[in-house]
CSV table of C-alpha atoms in Angstrom, one decimal:
chain,number,residue,atom,x,y,z
A,211,MET,CA,0.0,0.0,0.0
A,212,ASN,CA,2.8,2.4,0.9
A,213,LEU,CA,4.5,1.7,-2.4
A,214,ALA,CA,1.2,2.1,-4.3
A,215,ILE,CA,0.6,5.5,-2.7
A,216,ALA,CA,4.1,6.8,-3.6
A,217,ASP,CA,3.7,5.5,-7.2
A,218,LEU,CA,0.3,7.2,-7.5
A,219,ILE,CA,1.6,10.5,-6.2
A,220,PHE,CA,4.3,10.5,-8.8
A,221,ILE,CA,2.0,9.5,-11.7
A,222,LEU,CA,-0.7,12.1,-10.8
A,223,VAL,CA,1.7,15.0,-10.1
A,224,TYR,CA,4.8,14.7,-12.3
A,225,ILE,CA,3.6,13.1,-15.5
A,226,PRO,CA,0.9,15.7,-16.5
A,227,GLY,CA,3.4,18.7,-16.1
A,228,SER,CA,6.3,17.0,-17.9
A,229,THR,CA,4.0,15.8,-20.7
A,230,ALA,CA,2.6,19.3,-21.2
A,231,ASN,CA,6.2,20.7,-21.3
A,232,LEU,CA,7.2,18.0,-23.8
A,233,PHE,CA,4.5,19.3,-26.2
A,234,ASP,CA,5.3,23.0,-25.6
A,235,LYS,CA,2.0,23.6,-23.8
A,236,ASN,CA,2.0,25.9,-20.8
A,237,ILE,CA,-1.4,24.8,-19.7
A,238,LEU,CA,-0.6,24.4,-16.0
A,239,PRO,CA,-0.4,27.3,-13.5
A,240,GLU,CA,3.0,28.5,-12.5
A,241,SER,CA,2.3,27.7,-8.8
A,242,PHE,CA,1.9,24.0,-9.9
A,243,CYS,CA,5.7,23.9,-10.5
A,244,LEU,CA,6.3,24.5,-6.8
A,245,TYR,CA,4.3,21.4,-5.8
A,246,GLN,CA,5.4,19.3,-8.7
A,247,ILE,CA,9.1,19.5,-7.8
A,248,PHE,CA,8.5,18.8,-4.1
A,249,LEU,CA,6.0,16.0,-4.5
A,250,THR,CA,8.1,14.3,-7.2
A,251,TYR,CA,11.3,14.3,-5.0
A,252,MET,CA,9.2,13.1,-2.0
A,253,SER,CA,7.5,10.3,-3.9
A,254,ILE,CA,10.8,9.0,-5.4
A,255,PHE,CA,12.4,8.9,-1.9
A,256,ALA,CA,9.3,7.2,-0.4
A,257,SER,CA,9.1,4.6,-3.1
A,258,ALA,CA,12.8,3.8,-2.9
A,259,TYR,CA,12.9,3.3,0.9
A,260,THR,CA,9.6,1.4,0.8
A,261,LEU,CA,11.5,-1.2,-1.3
A,262,VAL,CA,14.2,-1.2,1.4
A,263,LEU,CA,11.5,-1.9,4.1
A,264,LEU,CA,10.2,-4.8,1.9
A,265,ALA,CA,13.7,-6.2,1.7
A,266,PHE,CA,14.1,-5.9,5.5
A,267,ASP,CA,10.7,-7.6,6.0
A,268,ARG,CA,11.9,-10.6,3.9
A,269,LEU,CA,15.2,-10.7,5.8
A,270,VAL,CA,13.5,-10.9,9.2
A,271,ALA,CA,10.9,-13.4,8.0
A,272,VAL,CA,13.5,-15.8,6.4
A,273,VAL,CA,16.7,-15.4,8.4
A,274,TYR,CA,15.2,-14.6,11.9
A,275,PRO,CA,11.8,-16.4,11.9
A,276,LEU,CA,11.5,-16.4,15.7
A,277,ARG,CA,12.1,-12.6,16.0
A,278,ALA,CA,9.7,-12.0,13.1
A,279,VAL,CA,6.7,-12.5,15.4
A,280,TYR,CA,7.7,-9.5,17.4
A,281,VAL,CA,9.1,-7.4,14.6
A,282,ARG,CA,6.7,-7.9,11.7
A,283,THR,CA,3.6,-6.5,13.5
A,284,PHE,CA,1.0,-4.2,12.0
A,285,LYS,CA,2.0,-1.4,14.5
A,286,ASN,CA,5.7,-1.6,13.5
A,287,THR,CA,4.7,-1.6,9.8
A,288,ILE,CA,2.6,1.6,10.2
A,289,ILE,CA,5.4,3.3,12.2
A,290,SER,CA,8.0,2.4,9.6
A,291,CYS,CA,5.9,3.7,6.7
A,292,CYS,CA,5.2,7.0,8.7
A,293,ILE,CA,9.0,7.4,9.3
A,294,VAL,CA,9.7,7.0,5.6
A,295,TRP,CA,7.1,9.7,4.6
A,296,ILE,CA,8.3,12.1,7.4
A,297,LEU,CA,11.9,11.7,6.3
A,298,SER,CA,11.0,12.2,2.7
A,299,PHE,CA,9.0,15.4,3.6
A,300,LEU,CA,11.8,16.8,5.7
A,301,ILE,CA,14.6,16.0,3.3
A,302,TYR,CA,13.0,17.5,0.3
A,303,PHE,CA,11.2,20.4,2.0
A,304,PHE,CA,14.0,22.7,0.7
A,305,THR,CA,12.6,22.3,-2.8
A,306,PHE,CA,9.9,24.8,-1.9
A,307,PHE,CA,12.6,27.5,-1.7
A,308,ILE,CA,14.5,26.5,-4.9
A,309,SER,CA,11.7,25.6,-7.3
A,310,THR,CA,10.4,28.2,-9.8
A,311,SER,CA,8.7,28.6,-13.1
A,312,ASP,CA,9.1,32.4,-13.6
A,313,GLU,CA,10.5,34.2,-16.6
A,314,ASN,CA,14.1,33.2,-15.6
A,315,ASN,CA,13.2,29.6,-16.6
A,316,ASN,CA,12.1,30.5,-20.1
A,317,ILE,CA,14.2,28.3,-22.4
A,318,ASN,CA,14.8,29.1,-26.0
A,319,PHE,CA,15.4,25.9,-27.9
A,320,LYS,CA,15.0,25.5,-31.7
A,321,ASN,CA,13.4,29.0,-31.9
A,322,LYS,CA,10.8,28.0,-29.4
A,323,SER,CA,10.3,29.5,-26.0
A,324,ASN,CA,8.8,27.4,-23.2
A,325,THR,CA,8.5,27.6,-19.5
A,326,LEU,CA,9.7,24.5,-17.7
A,327,CYS,CA,9.7,23.5,-14.0
A,328,PHE,CA,13.3,23.8,-13.3
A,329,ASP,CA,15.2,24.2,-10.0
A,330,ILE,CA,18.6,25.1,-11.5
A,331,ASN,CA,18.2,28.8,-11.9
A,332,LYS,CA,16.9,29.3,-8.4
A,333,MET,CA,19.6,27.1,-7.0
A,334,SER,CA,22.3,29.1,-8.6
A,335,ASN,CA,20.9,32.3,-6.9
A,336,LEU,CA,20.4,30.5,-3.6
A,337,LEU,CA,23.5,28.4,-3.3
A,338,LYS,CA,25.8,30.8,-5.1
A,339,THR,CA,28.7,28.5,-5.7
A,340,LYS,CA,29.1,25.8,-8.3
A,341,PHE,CA,30.4,23.4,-5.7
A,342,SER,CA,27.2,23.7,-3.6
A,343,ILE,CA,25.0,22.9,-6.5
A,344,LYS,CA,27.1,19.9,-7.5
A,345,LYS,CA,26.9,18.7,-4.0
A,346,LEU,CA,23.1,19.0,-4.0
A,347,TYR,CA,22.8,16.9,-7.2
A,348,PHE,CA,25.2,14.3,-5.9
A,349,THR,CA,23.3,14.1,-2.6
A,350,PHE,CA,20.0,13.5,-4.5
A,351,ASN,CA,21.5,10.8,-6.6
A,352,ILE,CA,23.1,9.0,-3.7
A,353,VAL,CA,20.2,9.3,-1.2
A,354,SER,CA,17.4,8.4,-3.6
A,355,TYR,CA,19.1,5.8,-5.7
A,356,VAL,CA,22.5,4.5,-4.7
A,357,ILE,CA,21.9,4.0,-0.9
A,358,PRO,CA,18.5,2.2,-1.2
A,359,LEU,CA,19.7,0.0,-4.0
A,360,LEU,CA,22.9,-1.0,-2.1
A,361,ALA,CA,20.8,-1.7,1.1
A,362,ILE,CA,18.4,-3.9,-0.9
A,363,ILE,CA,21.2,-5.8,-2.6
A,364,ILE,CA,23.0,-6.5,0.7
A,365,MET,CA,19.8,-7.7,2.5
A,366,TYR,CA,18.8,-10.1,-0.4
A,367,THR,CA,22.4,-11.4,-0.6
A,368,ILE,CA,22.2,-12.3,3.1
A,369,ILE,CA,18.9,-14.1,2.4
A,370,LEU,CA,20.3,-16.1,-0.5
A,371,ASN,CA,23.4,-17.1,1.5
A,372,PHE,CA,21.2,-18.2,4.4
A,373,LEU,CA,19.0,-20.3,2.1
A,374,HIS,CA,22.0,-21.8,0.4
A,375,LYS,CA,23.7,-22.9,3.6
A,376,ILE,CA,20.9,-24.7,5.3
A,377,LYS,CA,20.2,-28.3,4.3
A,378,SER,CA,17.4,-29.2,2.0
A,379,LYS,CA,15.4,-30.9,4.8
A,380,GLU,CA,15.7,-27.8,7.0
A,381,LEU,CA,14.7,-25.6,4.0
A,382,LYS,CA,11.6,-27.6,3.6
A,383,THR,CA,10.7,-27.0,7.2
A,384,ALA,CA,11.7,-23.3,7.3
A,385,VAL,CA,10.5,-22.2,4.0
A,386,ASN,CA,7.8,-24.7,3.1
A,387,LYS,CA,5.2,-22.3,1.8
A,388,GLN,CA,5.1,-21.6,-1.9
A,389,TRP,CA,3.7,-18.1,-1.4
A,390,ARG,CA,7.0,-17.1,0.4
A,391,ARG,CA,9.0,-18.0,-2.7
A,392,ARG,CA,6.6,-16.2,-4.9
A,393,ILE,CA,6.6,-13.1,-2.7
A,394,THR,CA,10.4,-13.1,-2.7
A,395,LYS,CA,10.5,-13.5,-6.5
A,396,THR,CA,8.0,-10.7,-6.9
A,397,ILE,CA,10.0,-8.3,-4.7
A,398,TRP,CA,13.2,-9.2,-6.7
A,399,LEU,CA,11.4,-8.3,-9.9
A,400,VAL,CA,10.2,-5.0,-8.3
A,401,ILE,CA,13.7,-4.2,-7.2
A,402,ALA,CA,15.2,-5.0,-10.6
A,403,THR,CA,12.5,-2.9,-12.3
A,404,PHE,CA,13.4,0.0,-10.0
A,405,ALA,CA,17.1,-0.3,-10.7
A,406,ILE,CA,16.8,-0.7,-14.5
A,407,CYS,CA,14.1,2.0,-15.0
A,408,TRP,CA,15.8,4.7,-12.9
A,409,PHE,CA,19.4,4.0,-13.9
A,410,PRO,CA,19.4,6.2,-17.1
A,411,GLN,CA,17.6,9.1,-15.3
A,412,ASN,CA,20.0,9.0,-12.4
A,413,SER,CA,22.9,8.7,-14.7
A,414,ARG,CA,21.7,11.9,-16.3
A,415,ILE,CA,21.4,13.6,-12.9
A,416,PHE,CA,24.9,12.4,-12.1
A,417,TYR,CA,26.2,13.9,-15.4
A,418,ILE,CA,24.5,17.2,-14.6
A,419,ALA,CA,26.3,17.3,-11.2
A,420,ILE,CA,29.7,16.7,-12.9
A,421,THR,CA,29.3,19.2,-15.8
A,422,TYR,CA,27.3,22.0,-14.0
A,423,THR,CA,28.6,25.5,-14.3
A,424,ASN,CA,27.3,28.8,-13.0
A,425,ASP,CA,26.7,30.3,-16.4
A,426,THR,CA,23.4,32.3,-16.7
A,427,SER,CA,22.3,30.2,-19.7
A,428,ASP,CA,22.6,26.9,-17.9
A,429,ASN,CA,19.1,25.6,-18.8
A,430,GLU,CA,19.6,26.4,-22.5
A,431,ASN,CA,23.1,24.8,-22.5
A,432,LEU,CA,21.6,21.8,-20.7
A,433,LEU,CA,19.1,21.2,-23.5
A,434,LYS,CA,21.6,21.9,-26.2
A,435,THR,CA,24.2,19.5,-24.8
A,436,HIS,CA,21.7,16.7,-24.2
A,437,ASN,CA,19.8,14.8,-26.9
A,438,MET,CA,16.1,15.6,-26.3
A,439,ILE,CA,15.1,12.2,-27.6
A,440,LEU,CA,17.3,10.5,-25.0
A,441,ILE,CA,15.9,12.7,-22.3
A,442,ALA,CA,12.4,11.7,-23.3
A,443,ILE,CA,13.4,8.0,-23.3
A,444,PHE,CA,15.0,8.3,-19.9
A,445,GLN,CA,11.9,9.9,-18.5
A,446,ILE,CA,9.6,7.3,-20.0
A,447,MET,CA,11.7,4.6,-18.5
A,448,ALA,CA,11.5,6.2,-15.1
A,449,TYR,CA,7.7,6.7,-15.4
A,450,SER,CA,7.2,3.0,-16.5
A,451,ASN,CA,8.6,1.8,-13.2
A,452,TYR,CA,5.4,3.1,-11.5
A,453,CYS,CA,3.2,1.4,-14.0
A,454,ILE,CA,5.0,-1.9,-14.0
A,455,ASN,CA,4.8,-2.5,-10.2
A,456,PRO,CA,1.0,-3.1,-10.0
A,457,ILE,CA,1.2,-5.4,-13.0
A,458,LEU,CA,4.0,-7.5,-11.3
A,459,TYR,CA,2.0,-7.8,-8.1
A,460,CYS,CA,-1.2,-8.9,-10.0
A,461,LEU,CA,0.7,-11.5,-12.1
A,462,MET,CA,2.8,-13.0,-9.3
A,463,LEU,CA,0.7,-12.8,-6.2
A,464,LYS,CA,-2.6,-14.7,-5.9
A,465,ARG,CA,-3.8,-12.4,-3.1
A,466,TYR,CA,-3.6,-9.4,-5.4
A,467,ARG,CA,-5.3,-11.2,-8.2
A,468,TRP,CA,-8.1,-11.9,-5.7
A,469,TYR,CA,-8.5,-8.2,-4.9
A,470,VAL,CA,-8.5,-7.3,-8.6
A,471,ASN,CA,-11.1,-9.9,-9.3
A,472,ASN,CA,-13.3,-8.7,-6.4
A,473,PHE,CA,-12.8,-5.1,-7.6
A,474,TRP,CA,-14.3,-6.0,-11.0
A,475,ILE,CA,-17.2,-7.7,-9.2
A,476,PHE,CA,-17.8,-4.4,-7.4
A,477,ILE,CA,-17.7,-2.5,-10.6
A,478,ARG,CA,-20.0,-4.9,-12.4
A,479,SER,CA,-22.5,-4.5,-9.6
A,480,PHE,CA,-23.4,-1.1,-10.9
A,481,PHE,CA,-24.3,-2.5,-14.3
A,482,ILE,CA,-25.5,-6.0,-13.6
A,483,PRO,CA,-28.2,-7.1,-11.1
A,484,LYS,CA,-26.8,-8.4,-7.9
A,485,GLN,CA,-28.7,-11.7,-8.2
A,486,THR,CA,-27.1,-12.3,-11.6
A,487,ILE,CA,-23.6,-11.8,-10.2
A,488,ILE,CA,-24.3,-14.2,-7.3
A,489,THR,CA,-25.4,-16.8,-9.8
A,490,ILE,CA,-22.3,-16.4,-12.0
A,491,GLU,CA,-20.0,-16.7,-9.0
A,492,ARG,CA,-21.9,-19.8,-7.8
A,493,GLU,CA,-21.5,-21.4,-11.2
A,494,LYS,CA,-17.8,-20.6,-11.2
A,495,ARG,CA,-17.3,-22.2,-7.7
A,496,PHE,CA,-19.4,-25.3,-8.8
A,497,THR,CA,-17.3,-25.7,-12.0
A,498,LYS,CA,-14.1,-25.4,-10.0
A,499,TYR,CA,-15.3,-27.9,-7.3
A,500,LYS,CA,-16.6,-30.4,-9.9
A,501,SER,CA,-13.3,-30.2,-11.8
A,502,SER,CA,-11.4,-30.8,-8.6
A,503,PHE,CA,-13.7,-33.7,-7.6
A,504,ASP,CA,-13.3,-35.4,-11.0
A,505,ASP,CA,-9.6,-35.2,-10.8
A,506,SER,CA,-9.6,-36.7,-7.3
A,507,TYR,CA,-11.9,-39.5,-8.5
A,508,HIS,CA,-9.9,-40.4,-11.5
A,509,ASN,CA,-6.7,-40.4,-9.4
A,510,SER,CA,-8.2,-42.7,-6.8
A,511,ILE,CA,-9.3,-45.1,-9.6
A,512,ARG,CA,-5.8,-45.2,-11.1
A,513,SER,CA,-4.4,-45.7,-7.6
A,514,THR,CA,-6.8,-48.6,-7.0
A,515,LYS,CA,-5.9,-50.3,-10.3
A,516,SER,CA,-2.2,-49.9,-9.6
A,517,ASN,CA,-2.5,-51.5,-6.1
A,518,ASN,CA,-4.7,-54.3,-7.3
A,519,PRO,CA,-3.4,-55.5,-10.7
A,520,THR,CA,-5.6,-58.0,-12.5
A,521,ASN,CA,-4.2,-61.4,-13.3
A,522,VAL,CA,-4.3,-62.3,-17.0
């Protein structure tokens, strides 16, 4: 749920503004830029460290199963999620003071003038020195991408080493549930998606941090020295991360498929009479039960024949 909220904030806040800028349409109010920069940074941080919490949850459940009863509680989960959101709010609250969309951010590119949500110009006035701005970009790159990714890799490496060391019989006792393996596999896919999708965009931020200068035409130079098509591709890859996560959960986890199925039942209730829906669901259950019964019956027949062979 925490990851879904962070993903939803990013999709609803950042994509409309950046899409409008991509098509040279200044349809959003200038004040929107202030909230767009802040909520974007905050949702990225919250999403990254929610993945860290998921990895830690798997670590405790697999490596320390006795402690998991006391650690993996609903109360601790709520507290951990609240801490992530509070930290993301406090760390990126400074963007309210450096984000702008005024006339200083008008960029002339290919004889077109467009106002973009940029924080570079305001940072150059606020931080004054090139070193401070570079340090800010390095900090964003490390805090929002490098540190969470390393923490996740370390924790899952510990889990894999633990599962590799214990004997197969102990493994069957300790991790005998198929859903555990499926959840772990799903989280690995979510982490890999996060790492791959955000790598190009973070590499671009890293490049900006290295090559930044205090020239007044920074934004224009930034666009001229970067291929706009590549920038669009990097942004699309970053956006896709927030669209792929729900698909992964629905494909891999039966519990999420159950919620999706019941959601569609809820939607259909507005258009189909309730009695019809109940009848359809009963028929589905009966068909499933009948199929299971037939399989059990045929298996028992085969077992009886194999145990009592006829003499020819």
